[in-house]
């Protein structure tokens, strides 16, 4: 389909200093969890973005020198010639698709403890490490400032050699340059501290050095916070520009591009639970009046109309995206070709951010091919053709079953997808009804839209399959995707034998009850041994029904795993504001419908809380009875009824939604293929020569 002319403006080229982007789709720097360790994985990941139509494709934050070492977080690096070769893998691939390649150089400041390099970290003043490590920085003297300028310049030269078109001066997110800007972290009394003119000196010098070194052929971008120097975070829609205007007034024309964001990650890359599309607009609007240079920002833009409004409204010149480009690397192409219904919209869950925190290649709930491009040869838009005319029966239409059916359908198999209930989507449909989780439904909706276009995929609702019915269908391959249910016996991370007698207690609920609309009466305890988002959304839901609500966890904080997705901070502050009582480090022992008994995880001391009801958020039990009975059938009548039987997704091993989508996709990709299970994918690592 030809492009709707309304969107032409998104496809206009734009000059950025000495280079020109072919369109307005700009993949801002974002972490991949592959960093300097996995250059081929990274090159494959960035390549599909360029192939998918992004005009600019950037790296993640890229360390200039061993004194900026964020280990164990896997940043990129440009320390030596080996790094140049690693990055060249990416720039070549990005250029092959007509896109520009950008690199975000970073100088760590007190954010980095240099745990691997053991260098002393450098900052404007003697500061505590801001990532919680028991290290302090050296207050930079004049020779340190000189050295850092040289290191940054050299890294920019290496970036040029690696083939980059855009190089960043990274002046936000609490790294070194922003620490010079802020009076909170810059306590100097020399010409680099004190008045604003002094505090911007280091940033100006770094921009000038970079321009002088590579500015003839490379664009110099500055990543900068629209709330720099605010003494506190502005909060949603309430920007506090502080000295932003003054800084832009002084330096607005120095770089070739301004990449504007804010310091508060939990808003900038906010979860859909708490922030909506275009959440930075209140901060960014007005920036263009302060500079003639192109401006870009992010905002989890997935709607072409919102993108249009951003550019037509004069807020930005380029549509910045990290997460939308992860969920759908082909988003620009799909807009260009008018295939709006094919856009795989980001759901704002931040599972992609976990890769950086955990030091593993990023995965995405919506896009199971993320980080698999090179190692498994998976492409987000193309799939291997079917091997035979065999038919496949998939039982259960949760995220696992939907993805398996969708991907197998695209392979060309004849697929029958059966679902017990009327509503499709399984857990995502149920969870989408909980507070703040409505965008989970995008997981279902994208797949249903795709399945509707596939005549070879049939969907049967209200078709709960029994053993005999499954055999009667006569499919050659059977995938059991029947999901899991929340346990009622206390079995979980802290109780590996469950809790004696608990399942017979009165007024005991699980998230399945709450999602089915069965709410408790009277004071209620949420016992959260799951440590992710479910505890806090259930607490919010129950509190909203008007009953006194207490959330208790054996961990030291609410939503401890949510630290990796940014759920944790906002969950806790949200519950506190709603008046939910929070109790940490207590393990449940008993509940009798009147009170619950807990044990302190440190001292074993006992305490009780009066409550009528309790909601258990512990482990989930796979719904695998059908699988086991079919397995028995296969044993008794080998090879006579079906060729293969497999359980996939939560029915196999309950986990996050991203794992369910991945399991469904993997099943589909691998069906009837020959897989070397000893060596299932290519193993990436650096093995370049030192020189
Ligand atoms: P997953 O995350 O692995 O997709 P879900 O729990 O979200 O798991 O989805 C499982 C789906 O399977 C649910 O929609 C459920 O209604 C359906 N289901 C469970 N048992 C059967 C069955 N015997 N026949 C058909 N559908 C089933
Ligand atoms: Fe969006 Fe979640 Fe994918 Fe990240 S993991 S890109 S937040 S859908």
Coordinates of N, CA and C and ligand atoms in Angstrom, one line a residue, residues 323 326-327 346-352 363-366, ligand 2:
X323 N 12.4 1.9 23.0 CA 11.5 0.7 23.2 C 10.7 0.4 22.0
X326 N 12.6 -1.5 19.6 CA 12.9 -2.9 20.1 C 11.7 -3.8 19.9
X327 N 10.5 -3.3 20.2 CA 9.3 -4.1 20.0 C 9.0 -4.3 18.6
X346 N 4.9 -1.6 21.5 CA 5.6 -1.8 22.8 C 4.5 -1.7 23.9
X347 N 4.6 -2.6 24.9 CA 3.5 -2.5 26.0 C 4.0 -1.8 27.2
X348 N 5.3 -1.3 27.2 CA 5.7 -0.5 28.3 C 6.0 -1.3 29.6
X349 N 6.5 -2.6 29.4 CA 6.7 -3.4 30.6 C 8.2 -3.3 31.1
X350 N 9.1 -2.8 30.2 CA 10.5 -2.6 30.6 C 11.3 -3.9 30.8
X351 N 10.8 -5.0 30.3 CA 11.6 -6.3 30.4 C 12.9 -6.1 29.6
X352 N 12.8 -5.2 28.6 CA 14.1 -4.9 27.8 C 15.2 -4.3 28.7
X363 N 15.9 -8.9 25.9 CA 14.8 -9.6 25.3 C 13.6 -8.6 25.4
X364 N 12.6 -8.9 24.6 CA 11.4 -8.1 24.5 C 10.2 -8.9 24.6
X365 N 9.2 -8.4 25.4 CA 7.9 -9.2 25.5 C 7.2 -9.3 24.1
X366 N 7.2 -8.2 23.4 CA 6.5 -8.2 22.1 C 7.3 -8.8 21.0
Ligands
LIG2 FE1 8.4 -2.5 25.1 FE2 8.3 -4.4 27.0 FE3 9.5 -4.8 24.6 FE4 10.6 -3.2 26.3 S1 10.3 -5.4 26.6 S2 10.3 -2.8 24.1 S3 8.9 -2.2 27.2 S4 7.3 -4.5 25.0

